[in-house]
Amino acid sequence: MNEFDLIEKYFNWENSSSSVLGVGDDCALIEIDNKQQIATSVDTLIEGVHFPKDTSASDIAHKALAVNLSDLAAMGATPKYFTLALTLPKFDASWLLSFSKSLKTLADKYGIVLVGGDTTKGSLSITINVTGTISKSKALLRSTAQVDDHIFVSNTVGDAALAWRQIQKNITPSEQLLQRFNMPNPQVELGRALVEVANACIDISDGLEQDLMHILKKSDVGASIHLSDIPLSEEVQSYIQQSQDWCVALAGGDDYELCFSVPVENLEKLKEIEKKLGIKLSRIGLITQDKGIERLGKFNKKCSSYKHF
Amino acid sequence: MNEFDLIEKYFNWENSSSSVLGVGDDCALIEIDNKQQIATSVDTLIEGVHFPKDTSASDIAHKALAVNLSDLAAMGATPKYFTLALTLPKFDASWLLSFSKSLKTLADKYGIVLVGGDTTKGSLSITINVTGTISKSKALLRSTAQVDDHIFVSNTVGDAALAWRQIQKNITPSEQLLQRFNMPNPQVELGRALVEVANACIDISDGLEQDLMHILKKSDVGASIHLSDIPLSEEVQSYIQQSQDWCVALAGGDDYELCFSVPVENLEKLKEIEKKLGIKLSRIGLITQDKGIERLGKFNKKCSSYKHF
């Protein structure tokens, strides 16, 4: 049973409150007044599961906050505040100093404030709960992709996954790949810019196809994607050329880029966003009526995604 | 270094935002519009630290949510929604079913909605982040106790701590003590009723004296308390008579009762609350100008509170 099935089965209680969009999107949405909604999301990072044992305190802090900011980005929300639940095996002043400094650097960059926390003793684990705001009914959802929308991905995918594969094989990844793996860059500005431009959006944390599939299922549509249009860094491109292992790009998680669908009439607006933010946005395919994902290109293997249970 | 020092030292960043009361009270307070504030708090429970290894899934779920609701209660806030980060050593359907059912029962009782979550694999640990609302500037703080306020405690203290001591000595506690330890009852209604009646309030999670001390330090005042006025259940009373170990009541945590200070002019209102809610509220002492806690009664030993590090 994977994480999504588990949440769906055991914790998807029917909400008595109509003002709440619960479990099942990047963030939950809660109405707070006539104008605004709150977007909130929680993610836990565990040593040895979400980051290798020798990851620096600074990288851990960055990643723990970045993956949560990425969920706000995927909804188009503006980051406001977060809480931190930190479980530590022992008290280590220099570790804490480095963790705190890195966390504050990223928090300041996106104007998000640490408002509360809890520290406990145990195996190293970090749970962050981020909260942002968004104008009422403007949030980017997974459930609103439309047939004929163009599907886009920001920057490149597969870099973090390639780094992780190399680490597991005791190969030291390049500086650039390590950076993508340890210091992911949440696409907060892009997410906000996509409000009223994209029809649906998700962040790529579990892998391009798996995350795109969430959009497709929630929107009751399908997609066809061109392998040759998937944006790859030079390193990932050359790795795939040698290995023919497209799964690194299709199923490798941890990129924290955005995957989103845009109606034809907004493609001009999207070009402006691309220019204004100086970000690469690649069209990888189309939303279709036929369910599932149709891959166009020479790779038919099924990629396996990471499952916790 | 205890938990409070750790948070104070490493995570008490100066907030650039004036609309936020950060680390240092039962909840953080965030302004959301002209009328309301959001109160939010996070607590982690770890197996073997916050509950014994053989605790039932049902009791764990109850306690994990109850301790967080207790923080909302201590601010006088109305519970609205919560997120759940659940780390499990393995997938166990019957455990999850029982956990989920118990969580929903308590959530429904207080009208709080589960809006999001994350499940990961690792040592059993539960992090819940609760959020409530409160009218602007009405929250019950730790920092606003006034000299000559009367200090009150709800129900009885020491029951959970006595149960824990017995468990550690392989004595099976009575049904009643176990209930207090495993199924604490967050004082949500009392907290809400105390708004505009109490000057300061805290929940007793770490022990009466230690928690009262948080009020005293934040309010820059002291207190004198009468040992004989501390409300005790029959079991705790007879344990103290035999052992002379007042620490079970003064420093034993996990009661999740409220400790609060009330100005003389509101004592009549407090009586009405006591009657209306059918709850026992005991006056245990006075807020004084002299710093620290003066104990009136025959017990001078220093009690040690639990420290994580």
Coordinates of C-alpha atoms in Angstrom, one line a residue:
Chain A
M1 CA 0.0 0.0 0.0
N2 CA 1.5 3.4 -0.9
E3 CA 1.2 6.6 1.0
F4 CA -1.7 7.9 -1.0
D5 CA -3.8 4.8 -0.6
L6 CA -3.1 4.8 3.1
I7 CA -4.2 8.4 3.5
E8 CA -7.2 7.9 1.2
K9 CA -8.3 4.8 3.1
Y10 CA -7.8 5.7 6.7
F11 CA -7.9 9.4 7.0
N12 CA -10.1 10.7 4.2
W13 CA -13.0 11.4 6.5
E14 CA -16.0 13.2 5.1
N15 CA -15.6 16.8 6.1
S16 CA -18.7 18.2 7.8
S17 CA -17.4 21.6 6.9
S18 CA -18.0 22.8 3.4
S19 CA -15.3 25.5 3.8
V20 CA -12.5 23.0 3.7
L21 CA -10.8 21.2 0.8
G22 CA -9.1 18.4 2.7
V23 CA -6.7 15.6 2.0
G24 CA -5.9 15.1 -1.7
D25 CA -4.2 18.2 -3.1
D26 CA -0.7 19.8 -2.5
C27 CA -2.2 21.8 0.3
A28 CA -5.5 21.8 2.2
L29 CA -7.6 25.0 1.7
I30 CA -9.6 26.6 4.4
E31 CA -11.8 29.7 4.1
I32 CA -11.0 32.3 6.6
D33 CA -13.1 35.3 5.4
N34 CA -14.9 36.4 2.3
K35 CA -11.7 37.2 0.4
Q36 CA -9.0 34.8 1.4
Q37 CA -8.3 31.1 1.8
I38 CA -5.6 29.6 3.9
A39 CA -3.4 26.9 2.2
T40 CA -1.6 24.5 4.6
S41 CA 0.6 21.5 4.1
V42 CA 2.8 19.2 6.2
D43 CA 5.8 17.1 5.3
T44 CA 8.1 15.0 7.4
L45 CA 11.7 14.3 6.4
I46 CA 13.4 11.3 8.0
E47 CA 17.1 10.5 8.1
G48 CA 18.0 7.6 5.9
V49 CA 14.6 7.8 4.1
H50 CA 14.4 11.3 2.7
F51 CA 18.0 12.3 3.0
P52 CA 21.2 10.3 3.4
K53 CA 22.8 9.8 6.9
D54 CA 25.7 12.2 6.3
T55 CA 23.6 15.1 5.0
S56 CA 24.7 18.4 6.6
A57 CA 22.4 20.2 9.1
S58 CA 22.3 23.1 6.7
D59 CA 21.1 21.0 3.7
I60 CA 18.5 19.1 5.9
A61 CA 17.0 22.4 7.1
H62 CA 16.9 23.8 3.6
K63 CA 15.3 20.7 2.1
A64 CA 12.7 20.4 5.0
L65 CA 11.4 23.9 4.4
A66 CA 11.8 23.8 0.6
V67 CA 9.7 20.7 0.1
N68 CA 6.9 22.3 2.1
L69 CA 7.2 25.7 0.3
S70 CA 7.0 23.7 -2.9
D71 CA 3.5 22.6 -1.9
L72 CA 2.4 26.2 -1.4
A73 CA 4.0 27.0 -4.8
A74 CA 1.9 24.2 -6.4
M75 CA -1.3 25.9 -5.1
G76 CA -0.2 29.4 -6.2
A77 CA -0.3 30.5 -2.5
T78 CA 1.8 33.2 -0.8
P79 CA 3.9 31.7 2.1
K80 CA 3.1 33.3 5.5
Y81 CA 4.2 31.2 8.4
F82 CA 5.4 27.7 9.5
T83 CA 5.8 25.5 12.5
L84 CA 8.7 23.1 13.1
A85 CA 8.7 19.8 15.0
L86 CA 12.2 18.7 15.4
T87 CA 13.2 15.2 16.7
L88 CA 16.9 15.0 17.6
P89 CA 19.0 12.0 18.8
K90 CA 21.2 14.2 20.9
F91 CA 21.8 17.9 21.7
D92 CA 24.5 19.2 19.4
A93 CA 25.0 23.0 19.5
S94 CA 26.9 23.4 16.2
W95 CA 24.4 21.2 14.3
L96 CA 21.5 23.3 15.7
L97 CA 23.2 26.5 14.9
S98 CA 23.9 25.4 11.3
F99 CA 20.3 24.0 11.0
S100 CA 18.7 27.2 12.3
K101 CA 20.9 29.5 10.1
S102 CA 20.0 27.7 6.9
L103 CA 16.3 27.5 7.8
K104 CA 16.2 31.2 8.5
T105 CA 18.0 32.0 5.2
L106 CA 15.4 30.2 3.1
A107 CA 12.5 31.5 5.3
D108 CA 13.7 35.1 4.8
K109 CA 14.0 34.5 1.1
Y110 CA 10.3 33.8 0.8
G111 CA 9.1 36.0 3.6
I112 CA 7.8 33.1 5.7
V113 CA 8.0 33.3 9.5
L114 CA 8.7 30.5 12.0
V115 CA 5.9 30.9 14.6
G116 CA 6.1 27.8 16.7
G117 CA 7.7 24.5 17.3
D118 CA 8.4 21.4 19.4
T119 CA 11.6 19.6 20.0
T120 CA 11.8 16.0 21.1
K121 CA 14.4 13.3 21.5
G122 CA 14.5 10.4 19.1
S123 CA 15.7 9.4 15.6
L124 CA 16.4 12.4 13.5
S125 CA 13.2 13.7 11.8
I126 CA 11.9 17.1 10.8
T127 CA 8.2 17.9 10.3
I128 CA 7.3 21.3 8.9
N129 CA 3.8 22.6 8.5
V130 CA 3.7 25.6 6.2
T131 CA 0.7 28.0 5.8
G132 CA 0.1 30.5 3.1
T133 CA -2.8 32.6 1.8
I134 CA -4.5 32.8 -1.5
S135 CA -7.4 34.8 -2.9
K136 CA -10.7 32.9 -2.6
S137 CA -11.3 30.4 -5.4
K138 CA -8.0 31.2 -7.1
A139 CA -5.9 28.3 -5.8
L140 CA -4.2 26.1 -8.5
L141 CA -5.8 22.6 -8.0
R142 CA -5.1 19.2 -9.3
S143 CA -8.7 18.6 -10.3
T144 CA -9.2 21.3 -12.9
A145 CA -7.1 20.3 -16.0
Q146 CA -9.1 20.5 -19.2
V147 CA -8.8 18.4 -22.4
D148 CA -6.5 20.2 -24.9
D149 CA -4.6 22.0 -22.2
H150 CA -0.9 22.1 -22.9
I151 CA 1.3 20.4 -20.2
F152 CA 4.4 22.2 -19.0
V153 CA 7.3 21.5 -16.7
S154 CA 9.6 24.1 -15.1
N155 CA 13.4 23.9 -15.5
T156 CA 14.7 20.3 -15.7
V157 CA 13.7 17.0 -14.2
G158 CA 15.7 13.9 -13.1
D159 CA 18.7 15.8 -11.6
A160 CA 17.9 15.0 -7.9
A161 CA 17.1 11.3 -8.8
L162 CA 20.3 10.9 -10.7
A163 CA 22.3 12.3 -7.7
W164 CA 20.5 9.9 -5.4
R165 CA 21.3 6.9 -7.6
Q166 CA 24.9 7.9 -7.7
I167 CA 25.0 8.3 -3.9
Q168 CA 23.5 4.9 -3.5
K169 CA 26.3 3.5 -5.7
N170 CA 29.0 5.4 -3.8
I171 CA 29.6 7.7 -6.7
T172 CA 30.0 11.3 -5.7
P173 CA 27.6 13.4 -7.8
S174 CA 28.7 16.6 -9.5
E175 CA 28.3 19.9 -7.6
Q176 CA 25.3 20.8 -9.8
L177 CA 23.4 17.5 -9.2
L178 CA 24.1 17.6 -5.5
Q179 CA 22.8 21.1 -5.4
R180 CA 19.6 20.0 -7.0
F181 CA 19.3 17.1 -4.6
N182 CA 20.2 18.8 -1.3
M183 CA 19.1 22.4 -2.0
P184 CA 15.9 22.2 -4.1
N185 CA 14.5 25.6 -5.1
P186 CA 10.8 25.9 -4.5
Q187 CA 9.0 27.5 -7.4
V188 CA 7.0 30.0 -5.2
E189 CA 7.1 32.9 -7.7
L190 CA 6.2 30.7 -10.6
G191 CA 3.3 29.2 -8.7
R192 CA 1.9 32.7 -7.8
A193 CA 2.4 33.8 -11.4
L194 CA 0.4 30.8 -12.7
V195 CA -2.8 31.8 -10.8
E196 CA -5.5 32.5 -13.4
V197 CA -3.1 31.3 -16.1
A198 CA -2.8 27.5 -15.5
N199 CA -5.8 25.3 -15.1
A200 CA -4.1 22.7 -12.9
C201 CA -0.8 22.4 -11.1
I202 CA 1.3 20.0 -8.9
D203 CA 4.8 20.0 -7.7
I204 CA 7.1 17.1 -8.8
S205 CA 8.1 15.5 -5.5
D206 CA 7.4 11.8 -6.3
G207 CA 8.3 11.7 -10.0
L208 CA 6.9 13.4 -13.2
E209 CA 4.6 10.6 -14.3
Q210 CA 3.3 9.8 -10.8
D211 CA 2.6 13.4 -10.0
L212 CA 1.1 14.2 -13.4
M213 CA -1.1 11.1 -12.8
H214 CA -2.5 12.8 -9.7
I215 CA -3.7 15.7 -11.9
L216 CA -5.1 13.3 -14.5
K217 CA -7.1 11.2 -12.0
K218 CA -8.4 14.2 -10.1
S219 CA -9.4 15.9 -13.3
D220 CA -10.8 12.7 -14.9
V221 CA -8.6 13.2 -18.1
G222 CA -5.5 11.7 -19.7
A223 CA -2.3 13.0 -21.2
S224 CA 0.1 12.3 -24.0
I225 CA 3.7 13.3 -23.4
H226 CA 6.7 13.5 -25.8
L227 CA 9.8 12.0 -24.2
S228 CA 11.9 14.1 -26.4
D229 CA 10.3 17.3 -25.0
I230 CA 11.0 16.5 -21.4
P231 CA 13.5 19.1 -20.2
L232 CA 16.8 17.5 -19.1
S233 CA 20.1 18.8 -17.8
E234 CA 23.2 17.8 -19.9
E235 CA 24.2 15.3 -17.2
V236 CA 20.8 13.6 -17.1
Q237 CA 20.6 13.7 -20.9
S238 CA 24.0 11.9 -21.3
Y239 CA 23.1 9.4 -18.5
I240 CA 19.9 8.5 -20.4
Q241 CA 21.7 8.3 -23.7
Q242 CA 24.1 5.8 -22.2
S243 CA 21.7 3.8 -20.1
Q244 CA 18.4 4.2 -21.9
D245 CA 17.0 4.6 -18.3
W246 CA 14.3 7.2 -18.9
C247 CA 12.9 6.3 -15.4
V248 CA 15.3 8.8 -13.9
A249 CA 13.4 11.6 -15.5
L250 CA 9.9 10.0 -15.5
A251 CA 9.8 8.6 -12.0
G252 CA 12.7 10.2 -10.1
G253 CA 11.3 12.4 -7.4
D254 CA 12.8 15.3 -5.4
D255 CA 13.0 17.8 -8.2
Y256 CA 10.3 20.1 -6.8
E257 CA 9.6 21.7 -10.2
L258 CA 6.1 22.4 -11.1
C259 CA 4.0 20.5 -13.7
F260 CA 1.0 22.3 -14.9
S261 CA -1.6 22.5 -17.6
V262 CA -2.4 25.7 -19.5
P263 CA -5.3 26.4 -21.9
V264 CA -4.3 27.5 -25.4
E265 CA -5.7 31.0 -24.9
N266 CA -3.2 31.6 -22.0
L267 CA -0.1 30.5 -23.8
E268 CA 0.9 34.1 -24.6
K269 CA 0.6 35.0 -20.9
L270 CA 2.8 32.0 -20.1
K271 CA 5.5 33.3 -22.4
E272 CA 5.5 36.6 -20.5
I273 CA 5.8 34.8 -17.2
E274 CA 8.7 32.8 -18.6
K275 CA 10.4 36.0 -19.7
K276 CA 9.7 38.0 -16.5
L277 CA 10.9 35.2 -14.1
G278 CA 13.8 34.1 -16.3
I279 CA 12.7 30.5 -16.0
K280 CA 12.6 27.7 -18.5
L281 CA 9.1 26.3 -19.1
S282 CA 8.9 23.3 -21.5
R283 CA 5.8 22.1 -23.1
I284 CA 5.9 18.3 -22.8
G285 CA 2.4 17.2 -24.1
L286 CA -1.3 17.6 -24.1
I287 CA -4.2 16.8 -21.8
T288 CA -6.4 14.2 -23.6
Q289 CA -9.8 12.6 -23.2
D290 CA -8.2 9.1 -23.1
K291 CA -7.3 8.2 -19.6
G292 CA -3.8 7.3 -18.5
I293 CA -0.5 8.6 -19.8
E294 CA 0.5 7.9 -23.4
R295 CA 4.3 8.2 -23.9
L296 CA 5.4 9.3 -27.4
G297 CA 9.0 8.1 -27.9
K298 CA 11.0 4.9 -27.7
F299 CA 10.6 3.8 -24.0
N300 CA 7.9 1.5 -22.9
K301 CA 9.1 0.2 -19.6
K302 CA 7.0 0.8 -16.5
C303 CA 9.0 2.8 -13.9
S304 CA 8.5 2.0 -10.2
S305 CA 8.1 4.9 -7.9
Y306 CA 9.2 5.0 -4.3
K307 CA 6.7 3.5 -1.8
H308 CA 6.9 3.9 1.9
F309 CA 5.0 0.7 2.8
Chain B
M1 CA 19.6 22.2 28.1
N2 CA 15.9 21.8 28.3
E3 CA 13.4 22.1 25.4
F4 CA 12.5 25.7 26.2
D5 CA 16.1 26.9 26.3
L6 CA 16.8 25.1 23.0
I7 CA 13.9 26.8 21.2
E8 CA 14.7 30.2 22.8
K9 CA 18.3 29.9 21.9
Y10 CA 18.2 28.5 18.3
F11 CA 14.8 29.4 16.9
N12 CA 13.6 32.6 18.5
W13 CA 14.4 34.7 15.5
E14 CA 13.3 38.2 15.6
N15 CA 10.1 38.4 13.6
S16 CA 10.0 41.0 10.9
S17 CA 6.3 40.8 10.9
S18 CA 4.5 42.7 13.7
S19 CA 1.3 40.7 13.1
V20 CA 2.8 37.5 14.7
L21 CA 3.3 36.4 18.3
G22 CA 5.9 33.7 17.8
V23 CA 7.6 31.0 19.9
G24 CA 6.9 31.4 23.6
D25 CA 3.2 30.8 24.4
D26 CA 0.9 27.8 24.2
C27 CA 0.1 28.8 20.6
A28 CA 1.5 31.2 18.1
L29 CA -1.0 34.0 17.1
I30 CA -1.3 35.3 13.6
E31 CA -3.5 38.1 12.4
I32 CA -5.6 37.2 9.5
D33 CA -8.0 40.1 9.1
N34 CA -9.3 43.0 11.2
K35 CA -11.4 40.8 13.5
Q36 CA -9.7 37.4 13.9
Q37 CA -6.4 35.9 14.9
I38 CA -5.3 32.4 14.1
A39 CA -3.8 30.3 17.0
T40 CA -1.6 27.5 16.0
S41 CA 0.5 24.9 17.8
V42 CA 2.5 21.7 17.1
D43 CA 3.3 18.8 19.3
T44 CA 5.2 15.5 18.6
L45 CA 4.5 12.3 20.6
I46 CA 7.2 9.7 20.4
E47 CA 6.8 6.0 21.5
G48 CA 8.8 5.3 24.6
V49 CA 9.2 9.0 25.4
H50 CA 5.6 10.4 25.5
F51 CA 3.8 7.1 25.8
P52 CA 4.8 3.6 26.8
K53 CA 5.6 1.0 24.1
D54 CA 2.4 -1.0 24.6
T55 CA 0.0 1.9 24.4
S56 CA -3.0 1.1 22.2
A57 CA -3.4 2.9 18.9
S58 CA -6.6 4.3 20.1
D59 CA -5.0 5.9 23.2
I60 CA -2.1 7.2 21.2
A61 CA -4.4 8.9 18.7
H62 CA -6.5 10.5 21.5
K63 CA -3.5 11.7 23.4
A64 CA -1.8 13.2 20.3
L65 CA -4.8 15.3 19.4
A66 CA -5.7 16.1 23.0
V67 CA -2.4 17.6 24.0
N68 CA -2.6 19.9 20.9
L69 CA -6.2 20.8 21.6
S70 CA -5.0 21.6 25.2
D71 CA -2.7 24.3 23.7
L72 CA -5.7 25.9 21.9
A73 CA -7.7 25.7 25.2
A74 CA -4.9 27.5 27.0
M75 CA -5.3 30.4 24.6
G76 CA -9.1 30.5 24.7
A77 CA -9.2 29.6 21.0
T78 CA -11.9 27.7 19.1
P79 CA -10.5 24.6 17.4
K80 CA -10.8 24.7 13.5
Y81 CA -8.5 22.3 11.7
F82 CA -5.4 20.1 12.1
T83 CA -2.7 18.3 10.1
L84 CA -1.2 14.9 11.0
A85 CA 2.3 13.7 10.3
L86 CA 2.4 10.0 11.1
T87 CA 5.6 8.0 11.1
L88 CA 5.0 4.2 11.3
P89 CA 7.5 1.3 11.6
K90 CA 5.2 -0.9 9.4
F91 CA 1.9 -1.0 7.8
D92 CA -0.7 -2.4 10.1
A93 CA -4.3 -2.2 9.0
S94 CA -6.0 -2.8 12.3
W95 CA -3.7 -0.4 14.1
L96 CA -4.5 2.3 11.6
L97 CA -8.2 1.7 11.7
S98 CA -8.2 1.9 15.5
F99 CA -6.0 5.0 15.4
S100 CA -8.1 6.7 12.8
K101 CA -11.4 5.9 14.6
S102 CA -10.2 7.3 17.9
L103 CA -8.7 10.4 16.3
K104 CA -12.0 11.1 14.5
T105 CA -14.0 10.6 17.7
L106 CA -12.0 13.3 19.6
A107 CA -11.9 15.6 16.5
D108 CA -15.7 15.4 16.1
K109 CA -16.2 16.1 19.8
Y110 CA -14.5 19.5 19.4
G111 CA -15.5 20.2 15.8
I112 CA -11.9 20.2 14.5
V113 CA -11.3 18.9 11.0
L114 CA -8.3 16.9 9.7
V115 CA -7.3 18.8 6.5
G116 CA -3.9 17.2 5.6
G117 CA -1.2 14.8 6.5
D118 CA 2.0 13.0 5.6
T119 CA 2.8 9.4 6.3
T120 CA 6.4 8.1 6.5
K121 CA 8.2 5.0 7.6
G122 CA 10.3 5.1 10.7
S123 CA 10.1 4.8 14.5
L124 CA 6.5 5.4 15.7
S125 CA 5.9 9.2 16.1
I126 CA 2.9 11.4 15.7
T127 CA 3.1 15.2 15.0
I128 CA -0.1 17.1 15.1
N129 CA -0.4 20.8 14.2
V130 CA -3.7 22.3 15.4
T131 CA -5.2 25.6 14.3
G132 CA -8.0 27.6 15.9
T133 CA -9.4 31.1 15.7
I134 CA -9.9 33.8 18.4
S135 CA -11.2 37.3 18.2
K136 CA -8.4 39.8 17.8
S137 CA -6.5 40.7 21.1
K138 CA -8.7 38.3 23.1
A139 CA -6.3 35.4 23.4
L140 CA -5.3 34.2 26.9
L141 CA -1.6 34.8 27.1
R142 CA 1.1 33.8 29.6
S143 CA 2.5 37.4 29.8
T144 CA -0.5 39.2 31.3
A145 CA -0.8 38.0 34.8
Q146 CA -1.2 40.9 37.3
V147 CA -0.1 41.2 40.9
D148 CA -3.0 40.2 43.3
D149 CA -4.7 37.9 40.7
H150 CA -6.0 34.7 42.2
I151 CA -4.4 31.6 40.7
F152 CA -6.7 28.7 39.8
V153 CA -6.3 25.1 38.6
S154 CA -9.0 23.0 36.9
N155 CA -10.0 19.6 38.2
T156 CA -7.1 17.7 39.8
V157 CA -3.4 17.5 39.2
G158 CA -0.9 14.6 39.6
D159 CA -3.1 11.8 38.4
A160 CA -1.3 11.2 35.1
A161 CA 2.1 11.5 36.8
L162 CA 1.1 8.9 39.4
A163 CA 0.0 6.5 36.7
W164 CA 3.3 7.0 34.9
R165 CA 5.3 6.3 38.1
Q166 CA 3.3 3.1 38.7
I167 CA 3.8 1.9 35.1
Q168 CA 7.5 2.5 35.4
K169 CA 7.5 0.3 38.5
N170 CA 5.4 -2.4 36.8
I171 CA 2.4 -1.6 38.9
T172 CA -0.9 -1.5 37.0
P173 CA -2.6 1.8 37.8
S174 CA -6.3 2.0 38.6
E175 CA -8.7 2.5 35.7
Q176 CA -9.2 6.1 36.7
L177 CA -5.5 7.0 36.8
L178 CA -5.0 5.2 33.5
Q179 CA -7.8 7.2 32.0
R180 CA -6.2 10.4 33.1
F181 CA -2.8 9.3 31.7
N182 CA -4.0 7.9 28.3
M183 CA -7.1 9.8 27.6
P184 CA -6.5 13.4 28.8
N185 CA -9.5 15.7 28.4
P186 CA -8.5 19.0 26.8
Q187 CA -10.2 21.9 28.6
V188 CA -11.5 23.6 25.4
E189 CA -14.8 24.9 26.7
L190 CA -13.1 26.2 29.9
G191 CA -10.5 28.0 27.9
R192 CA -13.1 29.7 25.7
A193 CA -15.1 30.7 28.8
L194 CA -12.0 32.2 30.4
V195 CA -11.6 34.8 27.6
E196 CA -12.1 38.3 29.2
V197 CA -12.3 36.6 32.6
A198 CA -8.7 35.4 33.2
N199 CA -5.7 37.6 32.9
A200 CA -3.2 34.8 32.0
C201 CA -3.5 31.1 31.3
I202 CA -1.4 28.0 30.5
D203 CA -2.1 24.3 30.2
I204 CA -0.3 22.0 32.6
S205 CA 1.6 19.6 30.4
D206 CA 5.1 19.7 32.0
G207 CA 4.0 20.1 35.7
L208 CA 2.1 22.7 37.7
E209 CA 5.1 24.6 39.0
Q210 CA 7.1 24.6 35.8
D211 CA 4.1 25.7 33.8
L212 CA 3.0 28.3 36.3
M213 CA 6.7 29.5 36.2
H214 CA 6.2 30.2 32.5
I215 CA 3.4 32.6 33.3
L216 CA 5.4 34.2 36.1
K217 CA 8.5 34.8 34.0
K218 CA 6.6 36.1 31.0
S219 CA 4.5 38.4 33.3
D220 CA 7.5 39.4 35.4
V221 CA 5.7 38.5 38.6
G222 CA 5.8 35.8 41.3
A223 CA 3.3 33.6 43.1
S224 CA 2.6 32.1 46.5
I225 CA 0.7 28.8 46.5
H226 CA -0.8 26.8 49.3
L227 CA 0.1 23.1 49.0
S228 CA -3.1 22.3 50.9
D229 CA -5.2 24.0 48.3
I230 CA -3.8 22.0 45.3
P231 CA -6.7 19.9 44.0
L232 CA -5.9 16.2 44.3
S233 CA -7.9 13.1 43.5
E234 CA -8.3 10.6 46.4
E235 CA -5.6 8.3 45.0
V236 CA -3.0 11.1 44.6
Q237 CA -3.9 12.4 48.1
S238 CA -3.4 9.0 49.7
Y239 CA -0.1 8.5 47.7
I240 CA 1.2 11.9 49.0
Q241 CA 0.1 11.1 52.5
Q242 CA 2.1 7.9 52.5
S243 CA 5.1 9.1 50.5
Q244 CA 5.3 12.8 51.3
D245 CA 6.2 13.1 47.6
W246 CA 4.4 16.3 46.6
C247 CA 6.4 16.4 43.4
V248 CA 3.8 14.1 41.8
A249 CA 1.4 17.0 42.0
L250 CA 3.8 19.9 41.6
A251 CA 6.0 18.6 38.8
G252 CA 4.2 15.7 37.3
G253 CA 3.1 16.6 33.8
D254 CA 0.5 15.2 31.4
D255 CA -2.6 16.5 33.3
Y256 CA -3.6 18.9 30.6
E257 CA -5.6 20.9 33.1
L258 CA -5.6 24.7 32.9
C259 CA -3.7 27.0 35.3
F260 CA -4.9 30.6 35.1
S261 CA -4.9 33.8 37.0
V262 CA -8.1 35.9 37.6
P263 CA -8.4 39.4 38.9
V264 CA -10.6 39.9 42.0
E265 CA -13.3 41.7 40.1
N266 CA -13.9 38.6 37.9
L267 CA -14.2 36.0 40.6
E268 CA -18.0 36.1 40.5
K269 CA -17.9 35.5 36.7
L270 CA -15.6 32.6 37.4
K271 CA -18.1 31.0 39.8
E272 CA -20.7 31.2 37.0
I273 CA -18.4 29.4 34.6
E274 CA -17.7 26.7 37.2
K275 CA -21.4 26.2 37.6
K276 CA -22.3 26.3 33.9
L277 CA -19.5 23.9 32.9
G278 CA -19.9 21.7 35.9
I279 CA -16.1 21.8 36.5
K280 CA -14.1 22.0 39.7
L281 CA -11.9 25.2 39.8
S282 CA -9.6 25.5 42.8
R283 CA -7.9 28.6 44.0
I284 CA -4.4 27.6 44.8
G285 CA -2.7 31.0 45.5
L286 CA -2.0 34.5 44.5
I287 CA 0.2 36.4 42.0
T288 CA 2.8 38.4 43.9
Q289 CA 5.3 41.1 43.3
D290 CA 8.2 38.9 44.6
K291 CA 9.6 36.7 41.9
G292 CA 9.6 32.9 41.9
I293 CA 7.1 30.6 43.6
E294 CA 6.7 30.7 47.4
R295 CA 5.2 27.4 48.6
L296 CA 3.1 27.6 51.7
G297 CA 3.1 24.2 53.4
K298 CA 5.4 21.6 54.7
F299 CA 7.4 20.6 51.6
N300 CA 10.6 22.3 50.6
K301 CA 12.3 19.8 48.2
K302 CA 13.0 20.9 44.7
C303 CA 11.1 18.8 42.2
S304 CA 12.9 17.9 38.9
S305 CA 10.9 18.1 35.7
Y306 CA 11.4 16.0 32.7
K307 CA 14.1 17.3 30.3
H308 CA 14.5 16.0 26.8
F309 CA 18.2 16.9 26.5

